[in-house]
mmCIF file of C-alpha atoms and ligand atoms in Angstrom:
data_model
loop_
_atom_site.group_PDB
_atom_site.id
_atom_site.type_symbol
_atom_site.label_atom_id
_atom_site.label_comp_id
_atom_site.label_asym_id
_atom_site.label_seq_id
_atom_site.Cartn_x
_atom_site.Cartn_y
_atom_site.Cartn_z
ATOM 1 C CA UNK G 182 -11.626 -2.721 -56.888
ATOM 2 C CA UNK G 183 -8.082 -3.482 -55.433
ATOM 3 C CA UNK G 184 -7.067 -1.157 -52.515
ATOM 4 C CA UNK G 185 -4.570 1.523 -53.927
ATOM 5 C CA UNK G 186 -1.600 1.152 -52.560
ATOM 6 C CA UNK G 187 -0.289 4.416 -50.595
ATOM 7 C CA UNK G 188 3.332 5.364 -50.796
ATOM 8 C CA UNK G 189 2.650 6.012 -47.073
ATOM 9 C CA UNK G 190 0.939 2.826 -46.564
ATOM 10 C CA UNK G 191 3.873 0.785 -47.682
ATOM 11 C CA UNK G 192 6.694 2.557 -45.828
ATOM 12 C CA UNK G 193 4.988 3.875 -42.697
ATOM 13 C CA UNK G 194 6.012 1.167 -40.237
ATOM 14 C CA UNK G 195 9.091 -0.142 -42.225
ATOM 15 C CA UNK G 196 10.829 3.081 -42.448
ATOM 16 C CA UNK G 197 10.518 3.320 -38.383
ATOM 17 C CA UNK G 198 11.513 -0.419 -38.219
ATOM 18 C CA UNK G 199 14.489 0.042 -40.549
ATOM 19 C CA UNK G 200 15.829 3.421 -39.410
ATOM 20 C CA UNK G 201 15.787 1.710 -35.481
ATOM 21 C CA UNK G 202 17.553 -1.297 -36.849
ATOM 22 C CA UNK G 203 19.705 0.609 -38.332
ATOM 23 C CA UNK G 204 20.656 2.948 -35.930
ATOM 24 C CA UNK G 205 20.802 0.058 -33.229
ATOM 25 C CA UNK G 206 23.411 -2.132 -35.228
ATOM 26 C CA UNK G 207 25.457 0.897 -36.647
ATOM 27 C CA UNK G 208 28.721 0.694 -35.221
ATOM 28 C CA UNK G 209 29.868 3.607 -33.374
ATOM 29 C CA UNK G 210 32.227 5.983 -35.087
ATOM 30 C CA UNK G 211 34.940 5.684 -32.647
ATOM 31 C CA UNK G 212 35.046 1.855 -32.786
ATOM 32 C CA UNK G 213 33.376 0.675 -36.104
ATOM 33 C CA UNK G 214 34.669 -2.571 -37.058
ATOM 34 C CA UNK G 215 37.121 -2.673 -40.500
ATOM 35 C CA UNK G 216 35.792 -4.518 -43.418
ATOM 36 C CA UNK G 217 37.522 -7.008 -44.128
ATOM 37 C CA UNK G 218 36.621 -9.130 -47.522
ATOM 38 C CA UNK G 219 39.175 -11.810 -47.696
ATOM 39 C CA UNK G 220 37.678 -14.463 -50.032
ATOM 40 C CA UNK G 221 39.451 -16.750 -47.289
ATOM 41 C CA UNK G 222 38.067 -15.240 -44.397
ATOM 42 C CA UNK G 223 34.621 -15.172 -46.234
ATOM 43 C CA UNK G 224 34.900 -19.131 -46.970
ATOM 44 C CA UNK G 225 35.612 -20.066 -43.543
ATOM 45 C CA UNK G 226 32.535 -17.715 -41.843
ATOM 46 C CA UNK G 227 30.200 -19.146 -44.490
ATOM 47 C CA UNK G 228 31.897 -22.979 -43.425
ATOM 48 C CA UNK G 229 31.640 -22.347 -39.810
ATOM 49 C CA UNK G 230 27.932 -20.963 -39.510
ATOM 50 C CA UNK G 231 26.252 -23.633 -41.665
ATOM 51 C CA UNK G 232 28.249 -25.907 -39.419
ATOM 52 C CA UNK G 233 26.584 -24.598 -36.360
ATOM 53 C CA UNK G 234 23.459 -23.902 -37.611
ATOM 54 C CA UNK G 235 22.657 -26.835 -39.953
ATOM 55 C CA UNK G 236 19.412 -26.816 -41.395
ATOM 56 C CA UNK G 237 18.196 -23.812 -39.910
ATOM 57 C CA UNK G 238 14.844 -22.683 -41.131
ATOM 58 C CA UNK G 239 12.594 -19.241 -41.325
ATOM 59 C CA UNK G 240 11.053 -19.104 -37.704
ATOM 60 C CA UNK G 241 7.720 -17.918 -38.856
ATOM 61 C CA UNK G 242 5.049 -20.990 -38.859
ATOM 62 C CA UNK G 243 3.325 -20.738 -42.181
ATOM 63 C CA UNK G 244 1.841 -23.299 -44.128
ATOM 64 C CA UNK G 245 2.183 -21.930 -47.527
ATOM 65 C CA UNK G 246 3.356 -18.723 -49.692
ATOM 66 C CA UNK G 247 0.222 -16.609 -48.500
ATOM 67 C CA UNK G 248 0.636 -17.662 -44.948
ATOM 68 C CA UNK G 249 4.263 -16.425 -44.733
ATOM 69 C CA UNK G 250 3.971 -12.974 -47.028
ATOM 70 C CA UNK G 251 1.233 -12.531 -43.955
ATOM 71 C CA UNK G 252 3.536 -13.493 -40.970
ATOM 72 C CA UNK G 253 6.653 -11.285 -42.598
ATOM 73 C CA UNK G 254 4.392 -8.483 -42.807
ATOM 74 C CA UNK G 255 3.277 -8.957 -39.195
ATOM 75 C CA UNK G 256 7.155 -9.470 -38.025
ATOM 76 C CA UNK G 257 8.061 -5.621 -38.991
ATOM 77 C CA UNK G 258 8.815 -4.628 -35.511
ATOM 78 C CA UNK G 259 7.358 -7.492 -33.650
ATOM 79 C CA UNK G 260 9.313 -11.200 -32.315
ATOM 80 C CA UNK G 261 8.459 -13.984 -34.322
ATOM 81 C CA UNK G 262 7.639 -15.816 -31.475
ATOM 82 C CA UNK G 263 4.912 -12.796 -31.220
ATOM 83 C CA UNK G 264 3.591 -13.741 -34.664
ATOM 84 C CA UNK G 265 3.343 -17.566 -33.937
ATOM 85 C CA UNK G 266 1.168 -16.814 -31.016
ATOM 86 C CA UNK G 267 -1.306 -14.884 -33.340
ATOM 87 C CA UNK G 268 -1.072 -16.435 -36.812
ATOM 88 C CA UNK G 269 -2.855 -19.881 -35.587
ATOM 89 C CA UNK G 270 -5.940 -18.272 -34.785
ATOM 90 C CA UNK G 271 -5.775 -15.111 -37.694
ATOM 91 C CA UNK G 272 -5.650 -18.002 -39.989
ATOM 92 C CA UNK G 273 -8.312 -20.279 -38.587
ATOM 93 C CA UNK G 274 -10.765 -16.968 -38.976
ATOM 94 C CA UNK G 275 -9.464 -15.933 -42.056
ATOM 95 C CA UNK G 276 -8.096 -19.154 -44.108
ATOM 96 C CA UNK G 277 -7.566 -17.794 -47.261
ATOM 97 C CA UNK G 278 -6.855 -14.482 -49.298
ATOM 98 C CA UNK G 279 -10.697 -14.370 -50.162
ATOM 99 C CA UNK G 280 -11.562 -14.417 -46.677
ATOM 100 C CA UNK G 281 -8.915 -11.209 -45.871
ATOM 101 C CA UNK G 282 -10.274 -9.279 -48.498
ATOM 102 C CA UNK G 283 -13.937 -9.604 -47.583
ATOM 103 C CA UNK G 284 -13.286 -9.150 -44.140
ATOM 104 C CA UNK G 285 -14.408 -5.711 -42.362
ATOM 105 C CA UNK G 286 -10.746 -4.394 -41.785
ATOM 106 C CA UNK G 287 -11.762 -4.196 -37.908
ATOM 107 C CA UNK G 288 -11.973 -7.435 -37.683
ATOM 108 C CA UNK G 289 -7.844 -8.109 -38.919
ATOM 109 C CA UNK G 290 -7.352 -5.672 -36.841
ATOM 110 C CA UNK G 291 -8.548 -7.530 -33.611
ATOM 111 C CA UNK G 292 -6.733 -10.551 -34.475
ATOM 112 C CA UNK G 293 -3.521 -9.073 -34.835
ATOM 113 C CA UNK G 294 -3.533 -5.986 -32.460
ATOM 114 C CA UNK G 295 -0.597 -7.420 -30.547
ATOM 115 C CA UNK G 296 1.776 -7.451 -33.059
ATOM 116 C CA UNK G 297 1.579 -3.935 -32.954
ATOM 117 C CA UNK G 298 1.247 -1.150 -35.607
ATOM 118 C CA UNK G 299 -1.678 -3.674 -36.403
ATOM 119 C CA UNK G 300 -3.584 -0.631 -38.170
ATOM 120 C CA UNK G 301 -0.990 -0.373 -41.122
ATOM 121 C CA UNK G 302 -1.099 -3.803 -40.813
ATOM 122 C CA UNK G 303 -4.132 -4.858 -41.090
ATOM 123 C CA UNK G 304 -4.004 -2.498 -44.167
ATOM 124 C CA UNK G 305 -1.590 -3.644 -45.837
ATOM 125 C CA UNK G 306 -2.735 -7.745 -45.767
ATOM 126 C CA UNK G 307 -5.896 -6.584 -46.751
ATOM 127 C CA UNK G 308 -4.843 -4.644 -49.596
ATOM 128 C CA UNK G 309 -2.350 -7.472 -50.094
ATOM 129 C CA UNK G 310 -5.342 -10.143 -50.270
ATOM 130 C CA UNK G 311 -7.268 -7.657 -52.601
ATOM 131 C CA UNK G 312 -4.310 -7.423 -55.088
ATOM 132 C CA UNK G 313 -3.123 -10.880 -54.909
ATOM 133 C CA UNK G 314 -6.919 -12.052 -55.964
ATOM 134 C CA UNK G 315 -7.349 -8.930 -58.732
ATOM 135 C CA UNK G 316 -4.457 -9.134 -60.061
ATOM 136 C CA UNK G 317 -2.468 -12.844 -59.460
ATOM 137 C CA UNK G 318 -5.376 -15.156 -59.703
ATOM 138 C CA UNK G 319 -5.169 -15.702 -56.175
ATOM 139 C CA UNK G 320 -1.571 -16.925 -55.720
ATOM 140 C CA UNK G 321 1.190 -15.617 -54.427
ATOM 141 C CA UNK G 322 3.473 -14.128 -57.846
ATOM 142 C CA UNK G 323 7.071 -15.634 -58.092
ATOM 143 C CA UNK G 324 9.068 -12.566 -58.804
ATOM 144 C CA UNK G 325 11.063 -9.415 -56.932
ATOM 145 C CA UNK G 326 9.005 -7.611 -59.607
ATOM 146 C CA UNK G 327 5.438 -8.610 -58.734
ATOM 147 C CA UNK G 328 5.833 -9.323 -54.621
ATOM 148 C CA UNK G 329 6.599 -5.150 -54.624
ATOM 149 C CA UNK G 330 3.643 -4.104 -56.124
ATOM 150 C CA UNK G 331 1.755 -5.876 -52.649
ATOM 151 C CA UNK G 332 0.868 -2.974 -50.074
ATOM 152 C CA UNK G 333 2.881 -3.855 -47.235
ATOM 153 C CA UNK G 334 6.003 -5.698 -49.036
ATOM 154 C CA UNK G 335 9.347 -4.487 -49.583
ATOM 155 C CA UNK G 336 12.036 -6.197 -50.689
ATOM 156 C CA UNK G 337 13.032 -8.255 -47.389
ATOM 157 C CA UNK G 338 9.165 -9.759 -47.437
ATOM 158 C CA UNK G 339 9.763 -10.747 -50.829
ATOM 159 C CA UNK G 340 13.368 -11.962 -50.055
ATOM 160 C CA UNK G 341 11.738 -13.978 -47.112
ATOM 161 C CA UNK G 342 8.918 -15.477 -49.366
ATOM 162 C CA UNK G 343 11.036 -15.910 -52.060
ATOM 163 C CA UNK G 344 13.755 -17.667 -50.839
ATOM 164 C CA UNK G 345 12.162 -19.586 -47.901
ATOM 165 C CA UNK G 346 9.066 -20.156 -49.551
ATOM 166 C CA UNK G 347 9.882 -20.942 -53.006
ATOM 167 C CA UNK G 348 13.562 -21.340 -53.181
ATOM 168 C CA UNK G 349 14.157 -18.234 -55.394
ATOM 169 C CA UNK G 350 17.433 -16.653 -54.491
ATOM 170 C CA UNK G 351 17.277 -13.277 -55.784
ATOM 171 C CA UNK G 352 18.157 -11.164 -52.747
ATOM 172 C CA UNK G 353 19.382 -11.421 -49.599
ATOM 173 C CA UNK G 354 17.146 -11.027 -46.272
ATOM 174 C CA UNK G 355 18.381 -8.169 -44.209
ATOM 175 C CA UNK G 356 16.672 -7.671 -40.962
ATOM 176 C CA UNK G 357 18.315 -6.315 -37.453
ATOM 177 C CA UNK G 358 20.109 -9.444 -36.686
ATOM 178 C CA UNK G 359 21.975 -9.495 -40.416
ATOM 179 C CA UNK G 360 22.144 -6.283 -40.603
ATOM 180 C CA UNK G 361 24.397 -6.076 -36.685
ATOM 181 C CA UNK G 362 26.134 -9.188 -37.627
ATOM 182 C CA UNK G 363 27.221 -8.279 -40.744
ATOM 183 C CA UNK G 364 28.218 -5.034 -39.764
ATOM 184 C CA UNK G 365 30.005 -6.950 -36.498
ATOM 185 C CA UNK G 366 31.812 -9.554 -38.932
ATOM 186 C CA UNK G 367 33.319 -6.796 -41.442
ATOM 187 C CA UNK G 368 31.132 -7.658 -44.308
ATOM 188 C CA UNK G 369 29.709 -4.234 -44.772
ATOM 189 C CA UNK G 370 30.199 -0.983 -43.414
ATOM 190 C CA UNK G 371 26.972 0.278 -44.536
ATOM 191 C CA UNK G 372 23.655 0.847 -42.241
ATOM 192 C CA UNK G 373 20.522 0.766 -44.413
ATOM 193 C CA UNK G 374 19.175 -2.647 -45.354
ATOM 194 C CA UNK G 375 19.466 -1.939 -48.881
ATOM 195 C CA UNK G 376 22.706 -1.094 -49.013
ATOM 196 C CA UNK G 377 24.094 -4.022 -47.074
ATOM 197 C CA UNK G 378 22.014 -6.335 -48.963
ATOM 198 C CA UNK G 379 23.265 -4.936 -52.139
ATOM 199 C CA UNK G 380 27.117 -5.518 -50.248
ATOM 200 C CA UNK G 381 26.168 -8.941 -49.558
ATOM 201 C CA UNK G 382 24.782 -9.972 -53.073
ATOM 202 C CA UNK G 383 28.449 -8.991 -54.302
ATOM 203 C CA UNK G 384 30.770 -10.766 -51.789
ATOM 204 C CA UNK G 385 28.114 -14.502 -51.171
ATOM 205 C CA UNK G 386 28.118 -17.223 -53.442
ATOM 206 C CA UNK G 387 24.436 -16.708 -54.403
ATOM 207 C CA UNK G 388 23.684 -20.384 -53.754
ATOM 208 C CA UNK G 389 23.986 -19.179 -50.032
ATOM 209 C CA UNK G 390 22.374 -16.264 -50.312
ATOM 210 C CA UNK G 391 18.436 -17.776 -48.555
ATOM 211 C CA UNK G 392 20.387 -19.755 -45.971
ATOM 212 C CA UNK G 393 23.342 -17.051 -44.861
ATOM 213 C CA UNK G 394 20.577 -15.118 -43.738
ATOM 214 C CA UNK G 395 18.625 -18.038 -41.509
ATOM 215 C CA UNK G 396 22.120 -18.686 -40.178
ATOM 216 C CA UNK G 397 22.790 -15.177 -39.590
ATOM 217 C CA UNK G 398 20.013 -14.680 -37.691
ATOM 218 C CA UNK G 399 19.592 -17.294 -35.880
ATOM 219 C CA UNK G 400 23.481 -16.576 -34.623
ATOM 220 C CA UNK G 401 22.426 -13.403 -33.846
ATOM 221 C CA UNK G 402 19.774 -14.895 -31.685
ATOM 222 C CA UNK G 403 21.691 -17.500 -29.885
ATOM 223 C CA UNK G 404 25.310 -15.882 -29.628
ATOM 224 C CA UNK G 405 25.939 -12.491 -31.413
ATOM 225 C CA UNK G 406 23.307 -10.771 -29.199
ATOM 226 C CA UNK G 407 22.223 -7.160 -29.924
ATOM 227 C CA UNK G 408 24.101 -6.126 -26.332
ATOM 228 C CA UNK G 409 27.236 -8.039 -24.970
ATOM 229 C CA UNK G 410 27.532 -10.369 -27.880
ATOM 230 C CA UNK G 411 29.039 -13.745 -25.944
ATOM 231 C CA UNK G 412 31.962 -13.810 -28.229
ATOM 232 C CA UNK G 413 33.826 -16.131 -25.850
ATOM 233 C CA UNK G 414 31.740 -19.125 -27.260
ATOM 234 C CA UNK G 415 30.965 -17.792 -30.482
ATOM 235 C CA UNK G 416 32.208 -20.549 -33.709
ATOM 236 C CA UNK G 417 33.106 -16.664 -35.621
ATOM 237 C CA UNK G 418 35.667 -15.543 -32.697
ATOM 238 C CA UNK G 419 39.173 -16.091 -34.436
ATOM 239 C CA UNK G 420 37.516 -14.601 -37.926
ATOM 240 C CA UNK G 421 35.888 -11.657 -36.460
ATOM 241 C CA UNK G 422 37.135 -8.232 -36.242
ATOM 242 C CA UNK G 423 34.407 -7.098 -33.701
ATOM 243 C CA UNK G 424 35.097 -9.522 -30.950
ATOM 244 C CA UNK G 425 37.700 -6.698 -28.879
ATOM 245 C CA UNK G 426 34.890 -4.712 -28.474
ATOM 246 C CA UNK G 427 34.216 -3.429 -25.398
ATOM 247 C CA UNK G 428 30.503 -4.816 -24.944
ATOM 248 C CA UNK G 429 29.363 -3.055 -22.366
ATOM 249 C CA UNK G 430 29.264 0.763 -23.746
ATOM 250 C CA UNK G 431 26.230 -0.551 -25.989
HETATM 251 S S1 LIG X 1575 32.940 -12.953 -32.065
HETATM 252 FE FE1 LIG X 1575 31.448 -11.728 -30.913
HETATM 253 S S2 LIG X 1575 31.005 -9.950 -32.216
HETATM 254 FE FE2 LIG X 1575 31.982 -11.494 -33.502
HETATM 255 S S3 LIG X 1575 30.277 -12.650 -34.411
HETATM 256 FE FE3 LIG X 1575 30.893 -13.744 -32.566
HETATM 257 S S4 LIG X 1575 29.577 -12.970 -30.927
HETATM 258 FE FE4 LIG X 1575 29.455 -11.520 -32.669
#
């Protein structure tokens, strides 16, 4: 029998994750940054990020769809470099779905104990495994639909395997760096992940939805850091609203 999936099983560590993000990137009240949707403005931030980001890929190593629903999962409040140190190894022990759902959960759980939260975790790929094997034939589904009935996958797993995975734009992936850079760049003045993915689906061309957000991030990773963004050399300076901000008071 499939693992029932728990209401509290699928939101336990992604409501902490998301209500940290969210509280980390919302803007202070005193200083929040105007939004500003100028189709114009828009045009030139989308032109000016692919141009300094060309190519830019999901940073999870993952060798197909199963591979990267598991690595997303493990990300929730972990680096990615973090999950590329313990993937290699999870996956030589446990190569495919089968082997996760026959596994004694303990055993997950060792592998992946330093991504943290690697209980719920290990919980949730198992179930994951179980459901994908019950219920999918063993593959990883194609739709927004399906990928939410996994335990352990909301809708920026399914944006991640979705888009990056099988180039299926139906979503945008909002994690902390998106959600602080979209916030920074006027795009949004919302906080939850939802709700600024929801914002974003209406003002992106949805043929940029999958790469806005590897750009985004990656941005945020290299130059729009979460404390004293280095706006100075940022490519977004003369189209963002953010970069008077005094740094340091975050
Ligand atoms: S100008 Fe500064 S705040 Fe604006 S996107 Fe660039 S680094 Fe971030």
């Amino acid at each position: 029998m499939p693992a029932k999936k728990t209401v509290a099983q699928k939101v336990v560590y992604a409501s902490s994750a998301t209500a940290k993000a969210a509280k980390k990137a919302a803007p202070r009240k005193a200083s929040a940054t105007k939004v500003d949707l100028d189709p114009q403005r828009i045009q030139k931030i989308l032109k000016r990020l692919r141009a300094a980001h060309p190519d830019v890929v999901c940073a999870l190593h993952h060798n197909n769809a199963w591979e990267l629903t598991v690595a997303t999962i493990l990300s929730a409040q972990c680096t990615d470099v973090r999950v590329n140190m313990v993937t290699p190894g999870l996956f030589r022990r446990f190569p495919t779905p089968k082997s996760f759902a026959e596994a004694p959960i303990e055993a997950i759980e060792e592998e992946i104990r330093s991504t943290g939260f690697y209980r719920n975790k290990a919980r949730s790929i198992q179930g994951a495994a179980r459901r994908l094997i019950t219920e999918f034939g063993g593959k990883v589904p194609q739709t927004m639909e399906e990928l939410l009935t996994l335990p352990g996958v909301a809708r920026k797993t399914a944006n991640v395997v979705l888009g990056s995975w099988f180039g299926i734009a139906v979503g945008v992936v909002v994690d902390t760096h998106v959600l602080r850079l979209s916030n920074r760049l006027g795009l949004t003045k919302n906080t939850t992940p939802e709700k600024v993915e929801q914002d974003l689906m209406r003002i992106l061309p949805q043929n940029r939805w999958i790469q806005f957000s590897h750009e985004l991030i990656h941005h945020g990773r290299q130059a729009c850091v979460a404390r004293k963004p280095r706006c100075a050399d940022c490519t977004l300076e003369t189209l963002c609203h953010a970069k008077d901000k005094t740094w340091n008071s975050h």
